[in-house]
Coordinates of C-alpha atoms and ligand atoms in Angstrom, one line a residue:
M22 CA -34.2 83.3 111.7
S23 CA -34.5 79.6 112.5
E24 CA -31.6 77.7 113.9
F25 CA -30.9 74.0 113.2
D26 CA -28.2 71.6 113.9
V27 CA -28.6 70.2 110.4
V28 CA -30.2 71.5 107.3
V29 CA -30.5 69.0 104.4
I30 CA -31.2 70.4 100.9
G31 CA -33.0 67.8 98.8
G32 CA -35.5 65.2 100.0
G33 CA -34.6 62.3 97.6
P34 CA -33.2 58.9 98.7
A35 CA -29.9 60.6 99.7
G36 CA -31.4 63.6 101.5
Y37 CA -34.4 62.2 103.4
P38 CA -32.4 59.3 105.0
A39 CA -29.8 61.8 106.1
A40 CA -32.5 64.0 107.7
I41 CA -34.1 61.0 109.4
R42 CA -30.9 59.6 110.8
A43 CA -29.8 63.1 112.0
G44 CA -33.2 63.3 113.8
Q45 CA -32.7 59.8 115.3
N46 CA -29.3 61.0 116.5
G47 CA -31.2 63.7 118.6
L48 CA -30.3 66.7 116.4
K49 CA -32.6 69.5 115.3
V50 CA -33.1 69.0 111.6
A51 CA -34.8 70.6 108.6
C52 CA -35.2 69.0 105.2
I53 CA -35.9 71.2 102.2
D54 CA -37.3 69.8 99.0
E55 CA -38.6 71.5 95.9
W56 CA -40.0 68.6 93.9
K57 CA -43.1 69.4 91.9
N58 CA -45.1 66.8 89.9
Y59 CA -46.6 67.4 86.4
D60 CA -49.9 68.2 88.1
G61 CA -48.3 70.8 90.4
S62 CA -48.4 68.7 93.5
T63 CA -45.4 68.6 95.8
A64 CA -43.8 65.5 97.2
F65 CA -40.7 64.3 99.1
G66 CA -38.8 61.3 97.6
G67 CA -37.0 63.0 94.7
T68 CA -36.4 61.3 91.4
C69 CA -36.4 57.8 92.8
L70 CA -39.9 57.8 94.2
N71 CA -41.6 60.3 91.9
A72 CA -40.1 59.7 88.5
G73 CA -37.5 56.9 88.7
C74 CA -37.0 53.6 90.7
I75 CA -40.6 53.2 92.0
P76 CA -42.8 54.2 89.0
S77 CA -40.5 52.3 86.6
K78 CA -40.7 49.1 88.7
A79 CA -44.5 49.4 88.9
L80 CA -44.7 49.5 85.1
L81 CA -42.1 46.8 84.6
E82 CA -44.1 44.5 86.9
S83 CA -47.4 45.2 85.1
S84 CA -46.0 44.8 81.6
E85 CA -44.1 41.7 82.7
L86 CA -47.2 40.1 84.1
F87 CA -49.0 40.7 80.8
H88 CA -46.1 39.3 78.8
R89 CA -45.9 36.2 81.0
A90 CA -49.6 35.7 80.7
Q91 CA -49.2 35.8 76.9
S92 CA -46.1 33.7 76.6
E93 CA -45.8 31.5 79.6
F94 CA -49.2 30.6 80.9
A95 CA -49.8 28.0 78.2
A96 CA -46.6 26.1 79.2
H97 CA -48.2 25.8 82.7
G98 CA -51.4 24.5 81.2
I99 CA -53.3 27.6 82.0
K100 CA -55.7 28.6 79.3
T101 CA -56.7 32.3 78.9
G102 CA -59.1 33.9 76.5
A103 CA -57.9 36.9 74.4
L104 CA -55.7 38.9 76.7
S105 CA -55.9 42.7 76.8
F106 CA -54.6 45.5 79.0
D107 CA -55.6 48.9 80.1
V108 CA -52.8 51.5 80.1
A109 CA -54.9 53.9 82.1
A110 CA -55.4 51.3 84.8
M111 CA -51.7 50.5 84.9
Q112 CA -50.8 54.2 85.2
K113 CA -53.4 54.6 87.9
R114 CA -51.9 51.7 89.9
K115 CA -48.4 53.2 89.4
A116 CA -49.6 56.7 90.6
G117 CA -51.2 55.1 93.6
I118 CA -48.0 53.3 94.7
V119 CA -46.0 56.5 94.2
K120 CA -48.5 58.6 96.2
T121 CA -48.5 56.1 99.1
M122 CA -44.7 55.9 99.2
T123 CA -44.1 59.6 99.0
G124 CA -46.8 60.2 101.6
G125 CA -44.9 57.7 103.8
I126 CA -41.8 59.8 103.7
N127 CA -43.7 62.7 105.2
Q128 CA -44.7 60.4 108.0
L129 CA -41.2 59.2 108.5
L130 CA -39.8 62.7 108.6
K131 CA -42.4 63.7 111.1
A132 CA -41.7 60.6 113.3
A133 CA -38.0 61.5 113.3
G134 CA -38.9 65.1 114.4
V135 CA -37.6 66.6 111.1
T136 CA -39.0 70.0 110.0
A137 CA -40.1 69.3 106.4
L138 CA -40.0 72.4 104.2
Q139 CA -41.2 72.4 100.6
G140 CA -39.5 74.9 98.3
H141 CA -36.1 75.9 97.1
G142 CA -32.9 75.8 99.3
R143 CA -29.8 77.8 98.5
L144 CA -26.6 77.6 100.5
L145 CA -25.2 81.0 101.5
P146 CA -21.8 81.7 102.9
G147 CA -21.3 80.9 106.6
R148 CA -23.7 77.9 106.6
Q149 CA -26.8 79.9 106.2
V150 CA -29.5 78.5 104.0
E151 CA -32.0 80.7 102.1
F152 CA -35.4 78.9 101.9
T153 CA -37.9 80.1 99.3
A154 CA -41.3 78.4 99.8
H155 CA -43.4 77.6 96.7
D156 CA -45.6 80.6 97.5
G157 CA -42.5 82.9 97.2
T158 CA -42.0 83.6 100.9
Q159 CA -38.4 83.5 102.1
Q160 CA -36.6 82.9 105.3
T161 CA -33.0 82.3 106.2
L162 CA -32.0 79.3 108.3
T163 CA -28.8 78.9 110.1
A164 CA -27.2 75.5 110.5
R165 CA -24.3 73.9 112.3
H166 CA -24.1 71.5 109.4
V167 CA -25.5 71.5 105.9
V168 CA -26.0 68.4 103.7
L169 CA -26.4 69.0 100.0
A170 CA -28.5 66.3 98.3
S171 CA -29.8 68.0 95.2
G172 CA -29.7 64.9 93.0
S173 CA -29.6 64.8 89.2
T174 CA -31.6 65.5 86.0
P175 CA -31.7 63.9 82.6
M176 CA -29.0 65.0 80.1
A177 CA -30.3 66.6 77.0
L178 CA -29.0 65.9 73.5
K179 CA -28.6 68.9 71.3
S180 CA -29.5 67.0 68.1
A181 CA -32.7 65.6 69.7
P182 CA -34.1 68.4 71.9
F183 CA -36.9 67.5 74.3
D184 CA -40.4 68.8 73.3
G185 CA -42.1 67.2 76.2
Q186 CA -44.7 65.4 74.0
R187 CA -42.9 63.3 71.4
I188 CA -39.3 63.7 72.3
V189 CA -39.2 63.0 76.0
D190 CA -36.9 62.1 79.0
S191 CA -37.4 59.1 81.2
W192 CA -40.1 60.8 83.3
G193 CA -42.1 61.6 80.1
A194 CA -41.7 57.9 79.1
L195 CA -43.2 56.8 82.4
E196 CA -46.3 58.9 81.7
F197 CA -47.3 57.7 78.2
A198 CA -51.1 57.4 78.1
A199 CA -51.0 54.9 75.3
V200 CA -48.5 52.5 73.8
P201 CA -46.6 54.1 71.0
K202 CA -46.7 52.0 67.9
R203 CA -43.1 52.8 67.1
L204 CA -40.8 53.9 69.9
G205 CA -37.2 55.1 69.5
V206 CA -34.8 55.1 72.4
I207 CA -31.5 56.9 72.4
G208 CA -29.1 55.2 74.8
A209 CA -29.0 51.5 75.6
G210 CA -28.2 52.1 79.2
V211 CA -30.2 51.2 82.3
I212 CA -33.1 53.4 81.5
G213 CA -33.2 52.6 77.8
L214 CA -33.4 48.9 78.6
E215 CA -35.9 49.1 81.4
L216 CA -38.3 51.5 79.7
G217 CA -37.7 50.0 76.3
S218 CA -38.8 46.6 77.8
V219 CA -41.9 48.1 79.4
W220 CA -43.3 49.4 76.1
R221 CA -42.0 46.5 74.0
R222 CA -43.9 44.0 76.2
L223 CA -47.0 46.1 75.7
G224 CA -46.6 45.9 71.9
A225 CA -44.5 48.8 70.7
D226 CA -41.9 48.3 68.0
V227 CA -38.8 49.5 69.8
V228 CA -35.5 50.6 68.2
V229 CA -32.7 51.4 70.6
L230 CA -29.8 53.6 69.2
E231 CA -26.6 53.3 71.2
A232 CA -23.5 55.3 70.4
M233 CA -20.9 52.9 71.8
P234 CA -19.7 49.8 70.0
A235 CA -20.0 47.7 73.2
F236 CA -23.3 46.7 74.7
L237 CA -23.5 47.4 78.4
G238 CA -19.9 48.4 78.5
M239 CA -19.9 48.8 82.3
A240 CA -21.1 45.2 82.9
D241 CA -19.2 41.9 82.8
Q242 CA -19.1 41.2 79.0
Q243 CA -20.2 37.5 79.4
L244 CA -23.3 38.8 81.1
A245 CA -23.8 41.6 78.5
K246 CA -23.5 39.1 75.7
E247 CA -26.1 36.9 77.3
A248 CA -28.4 39.9 77.9
L249 CA -28.2 41.1 74.4
K250 CA -29.2 37.7 73.1
H251 CA -32.4 37.7 75.2
F252 CA -33.3 41.3 74.5
K253 CA -32.9 40.7 70.7
K254 CA -35.2 37.6 71.1
Q255 CA -37.7 39.8 72.9
G256 CA -37.8 42.1 69.9
L257 CA -35.7 45.0 71.2
D258 CA -34.0 46.2 68.0
I259 CA -30.7 47.4 69.5
R260 CA -28.4 49.1 67.1
L261 CA -24.8 49.7 68.4
E262 CA -22.5 52.4 67.1
A263 CA -25.5 54.5 66.1
K264 CA -24.8 58.2 66.3
V265 CA -27.9 60.4 66.2
T266 CA -27.3 63.5 64.1
A267 CA -30.8 65.0 64.1
A268 CA -34.3 64.3 65.5
R269 CA -37.3 66.5 64.4
V270 CA -40.9 66.5 65.3
E271 CA -43.0 66.5 62.1
G272 CA -46.7 66.6 62.8
E273 CA -47.5 63.4 64.8
L274 CA -44.1 61.8 64.1
V275 CA -40.5 62.1 65.0
Q276 CA -37.9 61.8 62.2
V277 CA -34.5 60.6 63.5
E278 CA -31.3 60.6 61.5
Y279 CA -28.2 58.7 62.6
T280 CA -25.0 57.3 61.2
D281 CA -24.5 53.6 61.6
A282 CA -21.4 51.5 62.4
A283 CA -20.3 51.7 58.8
G284 CA -20.7 55.5 58.7
A285 CA -23.7 55.4 56.5
T286 CA -26.6 57.8 57.1
Q287 CA -29.8 56.1 58.3
S288 CA -33.2 57.4 59.1
L289 CA -35.9 56.2 61.5
T290 CA -39.5 57.3 61.9
V291 CA -41.1 56.8 65.3
D292 CA -44.2 58.0 67.2
K293 CA -42.3 58.8 70.4
L294 CA -38.6 59.1 71.2
I295 CA -37.0 58.7 74.6
V296 CA -33.6 60.3 75.1
C297 CA -31.8 58.6 78.0
I298 CA -28.1 59.2 77.6
G299 CA -27.3 59.6 81.3
R300 CA -28.0 62.1 84.0
R301 CA -26.1 65.2 85.2
P302 CA -25.8 66.6 88.7
N303 CA -28.4 69.2 89.6
T304 CA -26.8 72.2 91.3
T305 CA -28.7 74.9 89.5
G306 CA -29.4 77.7 92.0
L307 CA -28.0 75.7 94.9
L308 CA -24.8 77.6 95.7
A309 CA -24.7 81.3 96.3
E310 CA -21.5 83.3 95.6
G311 CA -18.8 82.8 98.2
T312 CA -19.8 79.5 99.8
G313 CA -16.5 78.0 98.9
V314 CA -18.1 74.7 97.8
Q315 CA -16.4 73.5 94.6
V316 CA -18.0 71.8 91.6
D317 CA -15.9 69.9 89.0
E318 CA -16.0 70.4 85.2
R319 CA -19.0 68.0 84.9
G320 CA -21.0 69.9 87.6
F321 CA -20.5 67.3 90.4
I322 CA -20.0 68.8 93.9
K323 CA -16.4 68.0 94.9
V324 CA -16.2 65.8 98.1
D325 CA -13.6 63.6 99.8
D326 CA -14.1 60.0 100.7
H327 CA -16.3 61.0 103.6
C328 CA -18.6 63.2 101.5
H329 CA -17.2 66.4 103.0
T330 CA -16.9 69.3 100.6
G331 CA -13.8 70.8 102.3
V332 CA -15.9 73.8 103.6
E333 CA -16.3 73.4 107.3
N334 CA -19.4 71.3 108.2
V335 CA -20.8 71.3 104.6
W336 CA -21.4 67.8 103.2
A337 CA -22.8 66.5 99.9
V338 CA -24.3 63.1 99.1
G339 CA -26.1 61.1 96.3
D340 CA -26.3 61.8 92.6
C341 CA -24.8 65.3 93.0
V342 CA -21.4 63.8 93.9
R343 CA -19.1 61.3 92.3
G344 CA -19.9 57.6 92.2
P345 CA -22.7 55.6 90.7
M346 CA -26.1 57.3 90.4
L347 CA -28.0 54.8 92.5
A348 CA -30.6 55.3 95.2
H349 CA -29.0 52.9 97.6
K350 CA -25.6 54.5 97.2
G351 CA -27.1 57.9 98.0
K352 CA -29.0 56.5 101.0
E353 CA -25.8 55.0 102.5
E354 CA -23.9 58.2 102.0
G355 CA -26.8 60.3 103.6
V356 CA -27.0 58.0 106.6
A357 CA -23.2 57.9 107.0
V358 CA -22.9 61.7 106.9
A359 CA -25.7 62.1 109.5
D360 CA -23.8 59.7 111.8
R361 CA -20.5 61.5 111.2
I362 CA -22.1 64.8 112.2
A363 CA -23.2 63.1 115.4
G364 CA -19.7 62.0 116.1
L365 CA -20.5 58.3 115.4
Y366 CA -18.6 55.8 113.3
A367 CA -19.7 55.5 109.7
H368 CA -18.3 53.9 106.6
V369 CA -19.6 53.4 103.0
N370 CA -18.0 50.4 101.2
Y371 CA -17.9 51.7 97.7
A372 CA -16.4 48.4 96.5
A373 CA -19.6 46.5 97.4
I374 CA -22.4 48.6 95.8
P375 CA -24.8 46.3 93.9
S376 CA -26.1 47.2 90.4
V377 CA -29.4 45.9 89.2
I378 CA -31.1 46.2 85.8
Y379 CA -34.8 45.2 86.2
T380 CA -35.3 43.7 82.8
A381 CA -36.3 40.1 82.2
P382 CA -34.1 38.2 82.7
E383 CA -32.9 40.5 85.5
I384 CA -29.2 41.5 85.6
A385 CA -27.3 42.1 88.8
W386 CA -23.7 42.4 89.9
V387 CA -21.4 43.4 92.6
G388 CA -17.6 43.9 92.6
A389 CA -15.3 43.6 89.6
T390 CA -16.1 42.3 86.2
E391 CA -14.0 39.6 84.7
E392 CA -12.4 42.2 82.4
Q393 CA -11.5 44.4 85.3
V394 CA -10.0 41.5 87.3
K395 CA -8.0 40.4 84.2
A396 CA -6.7 44.0 83.9
T397 CA -5.2 43.9 87.4
G398 CA -3.1 40.9 86.5
R399 CA -4.2 39.0 89.6
A400 CA -4.7 35.3 88.9
Y401 CA -8.4 34.4 89.3
K402 CA -10.8 31.5 88.8
V403 CA -14.4 31.6 87.6
G404 CA -17.4 29.4 88.3
S405 CA -20.7 29.7 86.5
F406 CA -24.0 27.9 86.9
P407 CA -26.8 28.0 84.4
F408 CA -30.4 28.5 85.7
M409 CA -31.4 25.9 83.2
A410 CA -29.9 23.4 85.7
S411 CA -31.8 24.9 88.7
G412 CA -34.9 22.9 89.6
R413 CA -36.6 26.0 91.0
A414 CA -35.9 28.1 87.9
R415 CA -37.2 25.3 85.7
A416 CA -40.3 25.0 87.9
M417 CA -40.7 28.8 87.5
E418 CA -40.4 28.5 83.7
A419 CA -37.4 30.8 84.1
G420 CA -34.3 28.9 83.1
Q421 CA -32.5 31.7 81.2
G422 CA -29.2 33.0 82.3
F423 CA -26.5 32.1 84.8
A424 CA -24.8 33.0 88.1
K425 CA -21.0 33.7 87.9
V426 CA -18.5 33.9 90.7
I427 CA -15.0 35.3 90.2
A428 CA -12.5 34.6 93.0
A429 CA -8.8 35.2 93.5
K430 CA -6.6 32.2 92.9
D431 CA -4.2 33.1 95.7
D432 CA -6.5 33.6 98.7
D433 CA -9.9 32.6 97.3
Q434 CA -11.4 36.0 98.0
I435 CA -14.6 36.7 96.1
L436 CA -13.8 39.6 93.7
G437 CA -17.1 39.8 91.8
V438 CA -20.4 38.2 91.3
H439 CA -22.5 38.5 88.2
I440 CA -26.0 37.2 87.8
I441 CA -28.4 37.2 84.9
G442 CA -31.6 35.3 85.5
P443 CA -34.8 35.2 87.6
M444 CA -34.8 37.5 90.7
A445 CA -31.1 38.4 90.1
G446 CA -31.7 41.6 91.9
E447 CA -32.7 39.8 95.1
L448 CA -30.1 37.0 94.7
I449 CA -27.2 39.6 94.5
G450 CA -27.9 40.5 98.2
E451 CA -26.2 37.3 99.4
A452 CA -23.1 38.2 97.2
V453 CA -23.0 41.7 98.6
L454 CA -23.1 40.4 102.2
A455 CA -20.4 37.9 101.3
M456 CA -18.2 40.7 99.8
E457 CA -18.9 43.0 102.7
Y458 CA -17.4 40.3 105.0
S459 CA -14.6 39.6 102.6
A460 CA -15.8 36.1 102.1
S461 CA -14.0 33.5 100.1
A462 CA -15.6 31.2 97.5
E463 CA -15.2 28.4 100.0
D464 CA -17.3 30.4 102.5
L465 CA -20.1 30.4 99.9
Q466 CA -19.5 26.8 99.1
R467 CA -19.9 25.8 102.8
T468 CA -23.1 27.9 103.3
I469 CA -26.2 25.8 103.2
H470 CA -28.7 27.0 100.7
A471 CA -32.3 25.8 100.9
H472 CA -33.5 23.4 98.2
P473 CA -35.1 24.1 95.8
T474 CA -34.2 27.8 95.6
L475 CA -32.8 30.1 93.0
S476 CA -29.9 30.9 95.5
E477 CA -28.6 27.4 94.9
A478 CA -27.3 28.7 91.6
L479 CA -24.9 31.0 93.4
H480 CA -23.9 28.2 95.7
E481 CA -23.2 26.0 92.7
A482 CA -21.3 28.8 90.9
A483 CA -19.0 29.1 93.9
L484 CA -18.4 25.4 93.9
A485 CA -17.8 25.5 90.1
A486 CA -15.0 28.0 90.7
D487 CA -13.1 25.0 92.2
K488 CA -14.5 22.5 89.7
R489 CA -16.6 21.0 92.5
A490 CA -20.2 21.7 91.3
I491 CA -22.6 18.9 92.0
D492 CA -25.5 19.7 89.8
M493 CA -23.6 20.2 86.5
P494 CA -20.5 18.7 84.9
N495 CA -17.4 20.6 85.8
R496 CA -15.3 21.7 82.9
Ligands
FAD20 P1 -32.9 62.9 93.7 O1 -33.7 61.6 93.8 O2 -32.8 63.5 92.3 O3 -33.5 63.9 94.7 C1 -33.0 65.2 94.8 C2 -34.2 66.0 95.4 O4 -33.7 67.3 95.7 C3 -35.3 66.3 94.4 O5 -36.6 66.1 95.0 C4 -35.1 67.7 93.9 O6 -36.3 68.4 93.5 C5 -34.5 68.3 95.2 N1 -33.7 69.5 95.0 C6 -32.7 69.7 94.2 N2 -32.2 71.0 94.3 C7 -32.9 71.5 95.3 C8 -32.8 72.8 96.0 N3 -31.9 73.7 95.6 N4 -33.7 73.1 97.0 C9 -34.6 72.1 97.3 N5 -34.7 70.9 96.8 C10 -33.9 70.6 95.8 N6 -31.7 53.9 91.2 C11 -31.7 52.7 91.8 O7 -30.9 52.5 92.7 N7 -32.5 51.7 91.4 C12 -33.4 51.9 90.4 O8 -34.2 51.0 90.1 C13 -33.5 53.1 89.8 N8 -34.4 53.3 88.8 C14 -34.4 54.5 88.1 C15 -35.3 54.7 87.1 C16 -35.3 55.9 86.4 C17 -36.3 56.1 85.3 C18 -34.5 57.0 86.8 C19 -34.6 58.3 86.2 C20 -33.6 56.8 87.9 C21 -33.5 55.6 88.5 N9 -32.6 55.4 89.5 C22 -32.6 54.1 90.2 C23 -31.6 56.4 90.0 C24 -32.2 57.1 91.3 O9 -33.4 57.6 91.0 C25 -31.2 58.1 91.7 O10 -29.9 57.6 91.9 C26 -31.6 58.7 93.1 O11 -32.9 59.2 93.0 C27 -30.7 59.8 93.5 O12 -31.1 60.2 94.8 P2 -30.7 61.7 95.3 O13 -31.4 61.9 96.6 O14 -29.3 61.9 95.2 O15 -31.4 62.7 94.2
NAI21 P1 -26.7 55.2 81.4 O1 -25.4 55.9 81.7 O2 -27.1 54.0 82.1 O3 -26.8 54.9 79.9 C1 -26.7 55.9 78.9 C2 -26.4 55.2 77.6 O4 -26.5 56.1 76.6 C3 -25.0 54.6 77.5 O5 -25.0 53.3 77.0 C4 -24.3 55.6 76.6 O6 -23.2 55.0 75.9 C5 -25.4 56.0 75.7 N1 -25.2 57.3 75.0 C6 -24.7 58.4 75.5 N2 -24.7 59.4 74.6 C7 -25.3 58.9 73.5 C8 -25.7 59.4 72.3 N3 -25.5 60.7 71.9 N4 -26.3 58.6 71.4 C9 -26.6 57.3 71.7 N5 -26.3 56.8 72.9 C10 -25.7 57.6 73.8 O7 -27.8 56.4 81.7 P2 -29.4 56.3 81.8 O8 -29.9 55.0 81.2 O9 -29.8 57.6 81.2 O10 -29.6 56.3 83.3 C11 -29.1 57.3 84.2 C12 -28.7 56.9 85.5 O11 -29.9 56.4 86.2 C13 -27.8 55.7 85.4 O12 -26.5 56.2 85.8 C14 -28.3 54.7 86.4 O13 -27.4 54.5 87.4 C15 -29.6 55.3 87.0 N6 -30.6 54.3 86.8 C16 -30.5 53.1 87.6 C17 -31.5 52.2 87.4 C18 -31.3 50.9 88.2 O14 -30.6 50.9 89.2 N7 -32.0 49.8 87.9 C19 -32.6 52.3 86.5 C20 -32.6 53.5 85.7 C21 -31.6 54.5 85.9

């Protein structure tokens, strides 16, 4: 029986940082991860590195470069011959990035003195952990503390069951060997938009079926409206209030039936169908009888504000607990828990977690949407600045979108920042820092931004909140 100060179950972006920080804090740590790739290989990094954030961004970058070469190079005076692409080469590049990054995690765990164990972990009563290696051998570990970081898996849709070939989840959609001629996507959420964009840019006819009447309901609606306009222009056929009633594989094709906004039955024939209607916490086989750890009705492990499960020294972090399913949220929770275990101060500011959708234009926000601020009844002011008026954005041939700052009228505190435009995911970092320090719009106004940069748009939006923008007329 091996004894550890901390055993972490799950080696994704919530689990491996918890293990590394616990190791840095001088504790004896084991991290158990059971991830297996399609080819049977094992790897740390969880969904994010193997089948999520990293491979999707690799394909978004390749497809965006192809699209820009096709549609923007001419404006720069660059002449190209007939352009073509090689999906196999794109996939090979993506696989290479994933392999390097996941291999890097093994090195990081080693450097932090963490015992990396590959196989299944199951919490037993009394903070014992049963570890079953991939070859079936079992051992029981004892731990002073256990951190559960078992992540999430794609939700299935009864009316459109996955077959792994033609009706696939997001992982399957990252592995297509060729561009489907007609692609159906169920769910116009983050995955639907990112992966829909990848295959659209490479030539697929993409139809996105979204059950809700509002597009990107969780985002600021001014931003969502702008985004919808651009996506439609790019050829993403987004159909709102579309409720899928059946999807069947028939030979080489998938036949989809749905009811439209008017309640009429519609049908759609596609070559591939991606079902991306959200993810659910993965707690299958994680908790033995009698551990005392509670899960809620949706399967999330119940925790308090400090990620404690209520069972002495048992913690849970990342996608398997409440809050947004984002890698950076899980990472902060994992690190915070490892510090708490070591008796150090830790805090996760849930009010300042950025969201980014890596489409083109990119979409990013932090804090409250205008709709949310309005609902609180607090008086507020809004400043926006269009990238069309940014010299740098124009030079980049990327003048779409805007930056928007919402601040309180009473004390000028920044309540939310919403950006749609070039590099929005990078630009939002400044807003997150500002909100982390409870900055006012005036603080942003008085911060010098280099010229010409995209970040000037955020500066000007903050100025516009007080009708003091310089590079556009104030209304
Ligand atoms: P996971 O990454 O799911 O890792 C959990 C790990 O634990 C897995 O390796 C799993 O095999 C293992 N495990 C589970 N149970 C056990 C057990 N009992 N024993 C041993 N091991 C176990 N988020 C972003 O922030 N930015 C993005 O750009 C982004 N892009 C995404 C794109 C796609 C296509 C998808 C699907 C997701 C994306 N996400 C993104 C979400 C992000 O991947 C997740 O929020 C993140 O991976 C959650 O981290 P986690 O460690 O909680 O869980
Ligand atoms: P999501 O929650 O973002 O979107 C799911 C969409 O499907 C919603 O718009 C929902 O209304 C719709 N939907 C639900 N049931 C439906 C049905 N039966 N028919 C049609 N539409 C239906 O979930 P998604 O896209 O699967 O992503 C899962 C998680 O992964 C997200 O929570 C997100 O946080 C994370 N992620 C983050 C990324 C990023 O940070 N850039 C990228 C990709 C995923």
